[in-house]
mmCIF file of C-alpha atoms in Angstrom:
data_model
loop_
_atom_site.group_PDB
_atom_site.id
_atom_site.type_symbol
_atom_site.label_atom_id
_atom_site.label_comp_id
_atom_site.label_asym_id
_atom_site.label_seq_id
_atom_site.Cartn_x
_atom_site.Cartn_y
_atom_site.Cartn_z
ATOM 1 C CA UNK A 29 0.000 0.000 0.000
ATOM 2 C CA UNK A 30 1.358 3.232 -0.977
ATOM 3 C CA UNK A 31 1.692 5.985 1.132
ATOM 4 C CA UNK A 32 -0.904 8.507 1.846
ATOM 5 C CA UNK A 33 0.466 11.592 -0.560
ATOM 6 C CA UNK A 34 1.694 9.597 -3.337
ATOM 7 C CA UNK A 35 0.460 10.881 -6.469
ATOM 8 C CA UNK A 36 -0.731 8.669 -9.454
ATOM 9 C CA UNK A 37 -3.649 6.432 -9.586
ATOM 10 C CA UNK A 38 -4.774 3.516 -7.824
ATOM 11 C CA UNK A 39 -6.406 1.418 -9.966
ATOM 12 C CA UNK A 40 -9.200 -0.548 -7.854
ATOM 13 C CA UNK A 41 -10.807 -2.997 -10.115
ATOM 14 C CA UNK A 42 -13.174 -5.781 -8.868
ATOM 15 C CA UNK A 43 -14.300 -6.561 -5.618
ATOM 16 C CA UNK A 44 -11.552 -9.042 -4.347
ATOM 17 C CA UNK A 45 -9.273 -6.290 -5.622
ATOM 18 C CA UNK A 46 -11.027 -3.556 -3.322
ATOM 19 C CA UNK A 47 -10.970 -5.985 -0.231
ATOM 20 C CA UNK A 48 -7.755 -7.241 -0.973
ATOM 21 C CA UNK A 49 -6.498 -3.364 -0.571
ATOM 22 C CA UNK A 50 -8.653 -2.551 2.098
ATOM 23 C CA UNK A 51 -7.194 -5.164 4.188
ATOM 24 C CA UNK A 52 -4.107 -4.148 3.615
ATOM 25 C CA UNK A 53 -5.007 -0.613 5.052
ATOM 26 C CA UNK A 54 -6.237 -2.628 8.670
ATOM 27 C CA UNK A 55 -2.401 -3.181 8.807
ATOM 28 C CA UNK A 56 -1.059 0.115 8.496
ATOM 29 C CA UNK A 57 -3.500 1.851 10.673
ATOM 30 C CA UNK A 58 -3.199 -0.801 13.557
ATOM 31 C CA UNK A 59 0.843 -0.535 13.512
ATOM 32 C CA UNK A 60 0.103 3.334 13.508
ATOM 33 C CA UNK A 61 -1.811 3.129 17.098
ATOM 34 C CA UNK A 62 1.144 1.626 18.466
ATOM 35 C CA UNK A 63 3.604 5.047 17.292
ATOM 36 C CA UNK A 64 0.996 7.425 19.098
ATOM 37 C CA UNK A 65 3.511 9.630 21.279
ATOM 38 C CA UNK A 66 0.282 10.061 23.755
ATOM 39 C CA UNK A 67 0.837 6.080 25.063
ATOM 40 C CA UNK A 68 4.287 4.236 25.708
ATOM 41 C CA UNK A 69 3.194 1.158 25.008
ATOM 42 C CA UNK A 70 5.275 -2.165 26.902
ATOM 43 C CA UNK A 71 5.511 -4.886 25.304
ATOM 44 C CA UNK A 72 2.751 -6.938 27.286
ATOM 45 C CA UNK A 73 0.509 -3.562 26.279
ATOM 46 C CA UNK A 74 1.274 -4.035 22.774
ATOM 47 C CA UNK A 75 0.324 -7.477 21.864
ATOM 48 C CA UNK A 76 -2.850 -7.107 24.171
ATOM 49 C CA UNK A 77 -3.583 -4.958 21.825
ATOM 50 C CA UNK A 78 -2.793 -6.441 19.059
ATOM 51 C CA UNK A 79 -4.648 -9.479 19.771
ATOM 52 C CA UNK A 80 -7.828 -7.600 21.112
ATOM 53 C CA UNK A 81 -8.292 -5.555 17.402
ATOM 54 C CA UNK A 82 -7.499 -8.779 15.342
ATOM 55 C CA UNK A 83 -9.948 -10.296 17.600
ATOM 56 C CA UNK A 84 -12.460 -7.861 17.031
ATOM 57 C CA UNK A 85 -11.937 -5.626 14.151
ATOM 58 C CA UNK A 86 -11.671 -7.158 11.105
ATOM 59 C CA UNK A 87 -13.976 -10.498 11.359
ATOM 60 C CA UNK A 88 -16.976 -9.238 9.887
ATOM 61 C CA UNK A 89 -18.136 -8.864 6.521
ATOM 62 C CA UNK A 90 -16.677 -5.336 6.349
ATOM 63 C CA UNK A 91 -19.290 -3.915 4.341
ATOM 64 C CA UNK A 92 -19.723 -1.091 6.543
ATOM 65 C CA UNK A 93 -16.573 0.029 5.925
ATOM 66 C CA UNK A 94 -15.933 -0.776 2.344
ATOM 67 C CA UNK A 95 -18.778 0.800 1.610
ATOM 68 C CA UNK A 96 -17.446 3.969 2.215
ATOM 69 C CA UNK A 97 -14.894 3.388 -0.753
ATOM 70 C CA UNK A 98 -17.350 2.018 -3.110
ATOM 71 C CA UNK A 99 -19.785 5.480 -2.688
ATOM 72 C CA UNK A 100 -16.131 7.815 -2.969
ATOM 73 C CA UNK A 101 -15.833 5.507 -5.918
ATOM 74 C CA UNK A 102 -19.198 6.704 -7.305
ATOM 75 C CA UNK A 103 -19.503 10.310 -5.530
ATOM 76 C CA UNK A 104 -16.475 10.895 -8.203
ATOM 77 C CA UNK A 105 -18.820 9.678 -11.317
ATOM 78 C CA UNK A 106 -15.799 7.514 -13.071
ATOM 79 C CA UNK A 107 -12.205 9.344 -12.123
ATOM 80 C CA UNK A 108 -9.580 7.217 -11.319
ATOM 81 C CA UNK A 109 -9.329 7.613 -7.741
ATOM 82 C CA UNK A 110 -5.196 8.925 -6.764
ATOM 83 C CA UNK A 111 -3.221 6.551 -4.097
ATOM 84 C CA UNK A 112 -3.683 9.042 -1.593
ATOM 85 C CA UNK A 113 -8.127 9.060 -2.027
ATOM 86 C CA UNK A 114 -7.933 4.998 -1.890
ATOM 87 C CA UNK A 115 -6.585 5.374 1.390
ATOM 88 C CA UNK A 116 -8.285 7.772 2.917
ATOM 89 C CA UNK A 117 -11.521 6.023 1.922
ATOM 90 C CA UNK A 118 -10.393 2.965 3.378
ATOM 91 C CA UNK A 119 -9.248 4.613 6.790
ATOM 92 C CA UNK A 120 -12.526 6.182 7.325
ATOM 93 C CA UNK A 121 -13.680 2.641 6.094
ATOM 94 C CA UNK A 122 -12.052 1.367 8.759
ATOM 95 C CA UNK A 123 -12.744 3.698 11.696
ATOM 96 C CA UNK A 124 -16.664 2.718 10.882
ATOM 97 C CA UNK A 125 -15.245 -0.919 11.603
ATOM 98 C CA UNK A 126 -13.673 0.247 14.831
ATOM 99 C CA UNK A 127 -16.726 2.052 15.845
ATOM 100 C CA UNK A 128 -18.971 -1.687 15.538
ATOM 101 C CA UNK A 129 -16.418 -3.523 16.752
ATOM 102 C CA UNK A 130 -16.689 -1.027 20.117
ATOM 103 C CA UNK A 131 -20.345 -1.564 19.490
ATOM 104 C CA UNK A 132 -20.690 -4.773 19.751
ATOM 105 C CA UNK A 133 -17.735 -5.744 22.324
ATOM 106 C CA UNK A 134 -19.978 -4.271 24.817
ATOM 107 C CA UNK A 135 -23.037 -5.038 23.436
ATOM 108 C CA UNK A 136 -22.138 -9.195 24.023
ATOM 109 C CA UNK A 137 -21.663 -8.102 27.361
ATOM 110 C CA UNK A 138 -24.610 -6.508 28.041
ATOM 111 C CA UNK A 139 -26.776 -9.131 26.235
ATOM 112 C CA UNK A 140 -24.226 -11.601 27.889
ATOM 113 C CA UNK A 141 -24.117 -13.521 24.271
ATOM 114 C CA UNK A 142 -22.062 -16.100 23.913
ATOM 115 C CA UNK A 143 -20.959 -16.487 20.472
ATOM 116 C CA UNK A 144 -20.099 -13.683 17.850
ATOM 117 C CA UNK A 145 -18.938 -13.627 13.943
ATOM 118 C CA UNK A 146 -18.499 -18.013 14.761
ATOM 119 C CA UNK A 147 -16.064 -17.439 17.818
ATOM 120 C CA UNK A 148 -16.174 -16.942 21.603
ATOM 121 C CA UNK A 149 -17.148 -13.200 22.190
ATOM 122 C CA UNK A 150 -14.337 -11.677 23.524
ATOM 123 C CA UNK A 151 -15.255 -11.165 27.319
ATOM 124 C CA UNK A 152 -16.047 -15.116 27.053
ATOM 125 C CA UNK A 153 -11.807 -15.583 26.310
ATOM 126 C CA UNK A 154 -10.268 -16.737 28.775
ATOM 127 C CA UNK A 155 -8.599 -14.187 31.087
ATOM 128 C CA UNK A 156 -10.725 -11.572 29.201
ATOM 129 C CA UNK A 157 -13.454 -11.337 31.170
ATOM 130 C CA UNK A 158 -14.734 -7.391 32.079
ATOM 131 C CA UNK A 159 -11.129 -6.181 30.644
ATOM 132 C CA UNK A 160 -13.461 -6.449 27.677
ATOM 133 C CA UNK A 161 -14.967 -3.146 29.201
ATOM 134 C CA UNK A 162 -12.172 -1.045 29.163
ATOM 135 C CA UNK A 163 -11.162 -2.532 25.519
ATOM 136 C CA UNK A 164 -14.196 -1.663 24.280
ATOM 137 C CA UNK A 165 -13.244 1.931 25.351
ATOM 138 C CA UNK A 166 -10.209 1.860 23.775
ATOM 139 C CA UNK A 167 -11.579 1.202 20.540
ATOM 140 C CA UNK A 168 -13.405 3.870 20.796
ATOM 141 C CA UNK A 169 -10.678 6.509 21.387
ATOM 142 C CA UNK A 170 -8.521 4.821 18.482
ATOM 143 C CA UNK A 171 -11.261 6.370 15.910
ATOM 144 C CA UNK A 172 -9.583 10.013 16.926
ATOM 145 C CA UNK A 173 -6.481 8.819 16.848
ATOM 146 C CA UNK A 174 -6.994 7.692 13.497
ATOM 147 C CA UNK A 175 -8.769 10.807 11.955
ATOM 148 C CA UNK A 176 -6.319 13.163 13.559
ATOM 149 C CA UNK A 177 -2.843 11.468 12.041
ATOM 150 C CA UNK A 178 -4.454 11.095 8.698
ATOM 151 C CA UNK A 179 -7.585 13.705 8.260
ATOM 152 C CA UNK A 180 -6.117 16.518 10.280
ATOM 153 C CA UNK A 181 -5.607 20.252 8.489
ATOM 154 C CA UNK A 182 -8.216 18.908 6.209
ATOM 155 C CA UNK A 183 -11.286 21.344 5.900
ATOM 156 C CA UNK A 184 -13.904 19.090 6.602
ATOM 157 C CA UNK A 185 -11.659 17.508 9.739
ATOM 158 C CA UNK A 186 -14.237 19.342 12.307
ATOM 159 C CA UNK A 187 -17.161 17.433 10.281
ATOM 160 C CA UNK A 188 -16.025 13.897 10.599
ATOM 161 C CA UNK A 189 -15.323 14.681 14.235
ATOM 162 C CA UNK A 190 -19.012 15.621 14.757
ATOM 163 C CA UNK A 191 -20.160 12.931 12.329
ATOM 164 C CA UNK A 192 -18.593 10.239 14.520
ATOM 165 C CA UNK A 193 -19.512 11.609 17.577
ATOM 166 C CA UNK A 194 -23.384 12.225 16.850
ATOM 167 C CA UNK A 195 -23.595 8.746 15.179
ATOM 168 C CA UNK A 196 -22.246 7.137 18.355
ATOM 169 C CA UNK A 197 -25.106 9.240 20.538
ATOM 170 C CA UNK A 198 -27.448 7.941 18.164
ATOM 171 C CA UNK A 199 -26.570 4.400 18.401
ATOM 172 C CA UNK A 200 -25.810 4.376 22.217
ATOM 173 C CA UNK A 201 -29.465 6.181 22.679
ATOM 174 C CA UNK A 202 -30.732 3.388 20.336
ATOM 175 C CA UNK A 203 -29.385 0.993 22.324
ATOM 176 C CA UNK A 204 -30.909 2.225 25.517
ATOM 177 C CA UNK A 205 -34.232 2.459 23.976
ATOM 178 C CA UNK A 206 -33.644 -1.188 23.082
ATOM 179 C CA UNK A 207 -32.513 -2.658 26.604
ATOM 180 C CA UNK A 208 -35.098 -0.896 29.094
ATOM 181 C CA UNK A 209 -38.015 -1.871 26.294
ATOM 182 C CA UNK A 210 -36.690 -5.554 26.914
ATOM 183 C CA UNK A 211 -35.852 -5.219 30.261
ATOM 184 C CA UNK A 212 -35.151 -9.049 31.828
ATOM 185 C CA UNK A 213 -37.900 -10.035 33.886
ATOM 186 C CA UNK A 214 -40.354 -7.725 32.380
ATOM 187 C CA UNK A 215 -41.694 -9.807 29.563
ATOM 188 C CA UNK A 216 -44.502 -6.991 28.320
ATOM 189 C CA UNK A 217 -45.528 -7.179 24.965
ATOM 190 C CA UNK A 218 -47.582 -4.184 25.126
ATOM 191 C CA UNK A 219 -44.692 -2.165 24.986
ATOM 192 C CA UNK A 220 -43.974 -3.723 21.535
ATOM 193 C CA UNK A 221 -45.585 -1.375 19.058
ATOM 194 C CA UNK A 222 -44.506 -0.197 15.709
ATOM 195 C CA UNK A 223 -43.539 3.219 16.991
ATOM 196 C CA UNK A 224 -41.152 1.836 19.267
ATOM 197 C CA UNK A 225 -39.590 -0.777 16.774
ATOM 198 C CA UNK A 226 -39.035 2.007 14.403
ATOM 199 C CA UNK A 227 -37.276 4.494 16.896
ATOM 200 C CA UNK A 228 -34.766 1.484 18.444
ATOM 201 C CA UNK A 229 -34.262 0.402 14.683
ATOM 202 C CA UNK A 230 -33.723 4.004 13.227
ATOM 203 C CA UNK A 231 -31.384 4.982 16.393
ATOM 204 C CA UNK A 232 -29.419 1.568 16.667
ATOM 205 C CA UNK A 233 -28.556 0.486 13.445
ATOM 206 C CA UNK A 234 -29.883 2.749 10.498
ATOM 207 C CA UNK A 235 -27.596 6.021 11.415
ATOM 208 C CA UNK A 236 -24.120 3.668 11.614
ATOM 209 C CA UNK A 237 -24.995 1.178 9.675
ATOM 210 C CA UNK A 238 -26.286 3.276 6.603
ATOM 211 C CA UNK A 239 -25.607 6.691 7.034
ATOM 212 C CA UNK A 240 -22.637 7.250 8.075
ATOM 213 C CA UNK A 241 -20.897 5.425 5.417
ATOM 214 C CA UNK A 242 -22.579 7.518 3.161
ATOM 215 C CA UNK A 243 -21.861 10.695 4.874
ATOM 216 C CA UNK A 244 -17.658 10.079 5.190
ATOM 217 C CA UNK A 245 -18.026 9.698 1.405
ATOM 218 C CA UNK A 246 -19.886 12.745 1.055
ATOM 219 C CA UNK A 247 -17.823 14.817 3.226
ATOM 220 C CA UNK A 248 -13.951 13.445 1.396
ATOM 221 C CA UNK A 249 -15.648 14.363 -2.134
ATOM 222 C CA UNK A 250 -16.160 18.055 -0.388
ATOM 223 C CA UNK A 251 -19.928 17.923 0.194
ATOM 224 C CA UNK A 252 -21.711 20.015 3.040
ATOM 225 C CA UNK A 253 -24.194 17.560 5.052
ATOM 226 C CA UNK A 254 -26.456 20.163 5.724
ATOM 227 C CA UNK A 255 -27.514 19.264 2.073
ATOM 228 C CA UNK A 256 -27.870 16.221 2.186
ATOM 229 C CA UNK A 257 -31.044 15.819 4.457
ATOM 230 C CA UNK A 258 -32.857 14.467 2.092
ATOM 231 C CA UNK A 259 -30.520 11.431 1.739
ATOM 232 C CA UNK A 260 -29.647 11.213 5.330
ATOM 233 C CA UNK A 261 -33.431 10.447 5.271
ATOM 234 C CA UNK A 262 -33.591 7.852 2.649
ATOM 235 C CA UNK A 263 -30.474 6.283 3.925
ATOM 236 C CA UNK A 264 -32.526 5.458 7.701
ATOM 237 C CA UNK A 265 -36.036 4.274 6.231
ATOM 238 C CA UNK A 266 -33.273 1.657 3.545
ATOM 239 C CA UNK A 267 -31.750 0.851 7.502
ATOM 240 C CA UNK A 268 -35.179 -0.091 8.685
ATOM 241 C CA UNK A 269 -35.834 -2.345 5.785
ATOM 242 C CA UNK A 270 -32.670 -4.025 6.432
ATOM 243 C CA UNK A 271 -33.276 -4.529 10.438
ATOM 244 C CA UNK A 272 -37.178 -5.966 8.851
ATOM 245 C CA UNK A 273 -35.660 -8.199 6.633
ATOM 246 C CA UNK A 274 -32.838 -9.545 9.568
ATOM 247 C CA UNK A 275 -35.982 -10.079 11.782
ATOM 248 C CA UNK A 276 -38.011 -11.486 9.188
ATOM 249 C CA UNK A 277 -34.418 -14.004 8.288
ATOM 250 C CA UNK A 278 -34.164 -14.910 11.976
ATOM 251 C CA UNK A 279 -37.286 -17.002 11.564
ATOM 252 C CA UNK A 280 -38.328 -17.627 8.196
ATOM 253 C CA UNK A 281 -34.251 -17.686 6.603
ATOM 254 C CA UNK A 282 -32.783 -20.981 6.124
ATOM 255 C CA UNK A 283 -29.527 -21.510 9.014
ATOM 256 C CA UNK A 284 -27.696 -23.303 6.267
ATOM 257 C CA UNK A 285 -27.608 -19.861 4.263
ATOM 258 C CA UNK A 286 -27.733 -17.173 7.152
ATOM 259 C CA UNK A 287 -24.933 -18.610 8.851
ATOM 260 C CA UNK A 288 -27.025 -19.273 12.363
ATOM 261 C CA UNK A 289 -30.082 -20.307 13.893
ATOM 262 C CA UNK A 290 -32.356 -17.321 14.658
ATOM 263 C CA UNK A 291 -33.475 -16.938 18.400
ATOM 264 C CA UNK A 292 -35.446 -13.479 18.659
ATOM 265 C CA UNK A 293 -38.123 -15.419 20.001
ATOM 266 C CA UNK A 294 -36.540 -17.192 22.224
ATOM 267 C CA UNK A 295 -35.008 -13.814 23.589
ATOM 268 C CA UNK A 296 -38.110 -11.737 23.973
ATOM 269 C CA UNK A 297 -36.993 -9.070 21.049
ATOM 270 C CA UNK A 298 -38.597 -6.332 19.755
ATOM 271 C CA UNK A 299 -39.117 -7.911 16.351
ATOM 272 C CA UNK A 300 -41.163 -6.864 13.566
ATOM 273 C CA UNK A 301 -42.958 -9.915 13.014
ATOM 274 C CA UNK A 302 -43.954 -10.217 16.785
ATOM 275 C CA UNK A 303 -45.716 -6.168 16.533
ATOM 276 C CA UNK A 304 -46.737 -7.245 12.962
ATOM 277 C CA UNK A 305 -48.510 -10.178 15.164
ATOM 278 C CA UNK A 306 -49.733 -8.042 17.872
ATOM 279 C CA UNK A 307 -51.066 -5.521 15.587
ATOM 280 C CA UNK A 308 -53.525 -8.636 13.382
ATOM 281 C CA UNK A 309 -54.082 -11.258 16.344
ATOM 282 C CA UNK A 310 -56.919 -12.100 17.667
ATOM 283 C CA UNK A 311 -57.726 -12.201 21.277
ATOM 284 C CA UNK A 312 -57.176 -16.329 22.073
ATOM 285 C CA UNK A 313 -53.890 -15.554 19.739
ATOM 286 C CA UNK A 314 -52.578 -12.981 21.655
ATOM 287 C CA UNK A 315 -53.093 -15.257 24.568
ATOM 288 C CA UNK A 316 -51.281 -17.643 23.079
ATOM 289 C CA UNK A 317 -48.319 -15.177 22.130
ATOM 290 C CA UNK A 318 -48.491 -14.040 25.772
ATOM 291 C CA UNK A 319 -47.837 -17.185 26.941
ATOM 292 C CA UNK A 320 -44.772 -18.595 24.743
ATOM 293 C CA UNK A 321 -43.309 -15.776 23.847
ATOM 294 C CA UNK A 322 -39.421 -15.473 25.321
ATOM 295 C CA UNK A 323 -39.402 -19.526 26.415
ATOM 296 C CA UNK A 324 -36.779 -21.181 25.074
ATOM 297 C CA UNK A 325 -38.537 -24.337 24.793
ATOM 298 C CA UNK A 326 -38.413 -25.701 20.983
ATOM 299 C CA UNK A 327 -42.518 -26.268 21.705
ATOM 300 C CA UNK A 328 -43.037 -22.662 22.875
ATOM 301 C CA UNK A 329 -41.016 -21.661 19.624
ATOM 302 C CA UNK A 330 -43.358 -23.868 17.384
ATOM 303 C CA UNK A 331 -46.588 -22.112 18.596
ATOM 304 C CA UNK A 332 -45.089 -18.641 18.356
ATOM 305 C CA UNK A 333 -44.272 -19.919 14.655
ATOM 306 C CA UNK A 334 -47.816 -21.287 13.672
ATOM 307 C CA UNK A 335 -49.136 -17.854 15.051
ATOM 308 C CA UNK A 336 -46.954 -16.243 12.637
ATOM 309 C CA UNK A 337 -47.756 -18.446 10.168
ATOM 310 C CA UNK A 338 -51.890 -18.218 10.505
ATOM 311 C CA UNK A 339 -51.907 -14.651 10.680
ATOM 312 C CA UNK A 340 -49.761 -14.626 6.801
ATOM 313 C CA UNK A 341 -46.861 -12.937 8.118
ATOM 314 C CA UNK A 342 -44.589 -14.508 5.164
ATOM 315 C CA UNK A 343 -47.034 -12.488 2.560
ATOM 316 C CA UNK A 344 -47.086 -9.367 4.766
ATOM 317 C CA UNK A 345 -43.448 -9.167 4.689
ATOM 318 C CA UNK A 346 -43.267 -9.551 0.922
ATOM 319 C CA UNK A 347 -45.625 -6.700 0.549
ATOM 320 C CA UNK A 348 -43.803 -4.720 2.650
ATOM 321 C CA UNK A 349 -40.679 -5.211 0.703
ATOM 322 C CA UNK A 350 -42.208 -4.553 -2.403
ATOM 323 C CA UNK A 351 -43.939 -1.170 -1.626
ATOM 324 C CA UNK A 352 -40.849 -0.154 0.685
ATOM 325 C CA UNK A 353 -38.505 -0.837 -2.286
ATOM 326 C CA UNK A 354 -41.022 1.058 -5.010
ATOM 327 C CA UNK A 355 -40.800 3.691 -1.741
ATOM 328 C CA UNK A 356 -37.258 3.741 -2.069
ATOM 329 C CA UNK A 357 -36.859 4.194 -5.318
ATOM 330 C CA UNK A 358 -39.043 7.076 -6.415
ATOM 331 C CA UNK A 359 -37.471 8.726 -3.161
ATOM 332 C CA UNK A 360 -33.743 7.980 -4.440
ATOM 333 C CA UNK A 361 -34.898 9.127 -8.556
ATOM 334 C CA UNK A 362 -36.350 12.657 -6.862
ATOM 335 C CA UNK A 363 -32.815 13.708 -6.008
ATOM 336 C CA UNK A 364 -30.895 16.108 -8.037
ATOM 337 C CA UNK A 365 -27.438 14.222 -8.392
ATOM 338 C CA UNK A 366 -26.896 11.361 -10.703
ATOM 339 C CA UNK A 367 -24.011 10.443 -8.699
ATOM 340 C CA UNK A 368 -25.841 10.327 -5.378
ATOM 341 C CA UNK A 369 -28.513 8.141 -6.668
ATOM 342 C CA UNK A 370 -25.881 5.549 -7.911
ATOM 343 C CA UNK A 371 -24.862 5.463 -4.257
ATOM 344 C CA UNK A 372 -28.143 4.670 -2.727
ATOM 345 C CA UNK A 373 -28.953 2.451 -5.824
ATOM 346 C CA UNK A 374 -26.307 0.332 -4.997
ATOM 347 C CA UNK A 375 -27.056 0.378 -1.450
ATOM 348 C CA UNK A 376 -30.681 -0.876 -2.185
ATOM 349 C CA UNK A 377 -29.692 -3.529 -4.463
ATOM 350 C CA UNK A 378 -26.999 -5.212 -2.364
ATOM 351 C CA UNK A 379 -29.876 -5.694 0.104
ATOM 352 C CA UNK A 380 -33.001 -6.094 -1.953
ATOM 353 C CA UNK A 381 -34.648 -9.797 -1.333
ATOM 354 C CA UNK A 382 -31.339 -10.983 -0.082
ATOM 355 C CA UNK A 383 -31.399 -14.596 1.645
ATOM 356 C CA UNK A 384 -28.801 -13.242 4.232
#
């Protein structure tokens, strides 16, 4: 990988290609944490460290981050992006990466999960534990670390500062929202309603998980936020589709292809099927959700599933993806830039009646 300020072009062809590179980036920017003059790092420090992020960082599908490099890509309708626009793309990439892998290093905790991305979560390692806390932290503050060595003295520096930091509000308030809904040992569905799905969804996952990609992309090709409301917009209600279609995966999607074996039900979660339920059942039905809702008990599953399945829930949720998708669209083709539609075209059709 060349360095940041070498002229000339990158060429970035396929997909493997664009991985391939971004991976390469991970490198670089972890061996840069360990050079930060505001830690002396001892050895024992070091490959902690080193450990935790490959632990954590870069096990996921990356899409997040790589996203922010394909939009750039697009933002700059066909020129050949320079070395030095590659990587800054795939830093910011990257620091979205950091920012879920804080996410959800404390998120296992609080959920006390067990198993994450097909391996222990990390406060399950041995000699972890709650130093899994404090790590999660410390992912956290490497994202500043990160934009100041590389994004610093440029004009829109400020902006991904405040990006970051609202995003992280929004998902931490999301979060909230989420746990004292499902507070443990308070198993009331009557708080599940299709308001509150919407806000936890919106605030937990649409903002990081769609927008802000989006936004770094916006902000390296020189673009103002402030006018790009509409898309901010467009960009949550495609996040909310994507959280429906997870939920509506969890129990209809095949394990074999989703890569594990749904248990909202068994957890009590706000899903959309179980409002879409509450919203259509009848009273002996709601009785019946009432009572096996949240057991983990495959027979308690079953009946939750044959609700589901009597009230048509399979052909709700295909209406629901058609008119959110014809939603979508017409939304997206109303904007003024070619190049910004591209972006949230391709968002929509990596995600459009996918499997998993």
């Amino acid at each position: 990988m060349a360095a940041a300020g070498t002229r000339g072009a990158m060429v970035v062809g396929d997909e493997g290609d664009l991985k391939a590179t971004f991976r390469q980036v991970y490198g670089r920017l972890k061996s840069e944490l360990f050079e930060d003059a505001a830690f002396d790092y001892t050895d024992e420090a070091r490959q902690w460290i080193d450990r935790m992020l490959d632990y954590n960082v870069p096990g996921g599908k990356l899409n997040r981050g790589i996203s922010v490099i394909d939009s750039y890509k697009l933002l700059k309708e066909g020129t050949q992006l320079s070395n030095e626009e590659v990587f800054l793309g795939c830093a910011l990439g990257w620091c979205i990466e950091w920012l879920q892998a804080y996410f959800l290093v404390l998120d296992d905790i609080m959920d006390n999960s067990h198993t994450r991305r097909g391996q222990l979560c990390w406060f399950r390692v041995p000699k972890v534990g709650l130093i899994a806390v404090n790590d999660g932290i410390l992912l956290r503050n490497h994202i500043p670390q990160i934009l100041k060595r590389h994004f610093k003295g440029k004009p829109y520096y400020v902006d991904l500062l405040d990006l970051f930091n609202e995003v992280e509000f929004q998902t931490a308030s999301g979060q909230m929202l989420d746990l004292i809904t499902t507070h443990e040992g308070e198993k009331d569905l009557s708080k599940y309603t299709m308001t509150v799905y919407n806000r936890i969804v919106q605030y937990k996952t649409a903002y990081y998980s769609f927008y802000l990609p989006v936004a770094c992309a916006l902000l390296l090709a020189g673009e103002n936020l402030d006018n790009f409301v509409d898309v901010k917009n467009i960009l949550v209600e495609m996040g909310t589709y994507f959280q429906v279609q997870d939920d509506y995966l969890d129990c209809f999607g095949d394990p074999e292809v989703i890569g594990k074996i749904g248990t909202d039900i068994e957890d009590f979660k706000c899903s959309w099927l179980v409002v879409q339920a509450l919203e259509r059942a009848n009273e002996s039905q709601i009785k019946f959700l009432l009572d096996n809702y949240g057991k983990s008990d495959p027979t308690s599953v079953a009946k939750v599933k044959s609700i589901y399945r009597d009230l048509d829930l399979q052909n709700v949720f295909s209406e629901y993806e058609r008119t959110s998708y014809e939603r979508l669209i017409s939304a997206i083709e109303a904007l003024p830039s070619k190049a910004v539609q591209d972006v949230l075209k391709s968002f929509l059709h990596k995600i459009y009646k996918r499997q998993k």
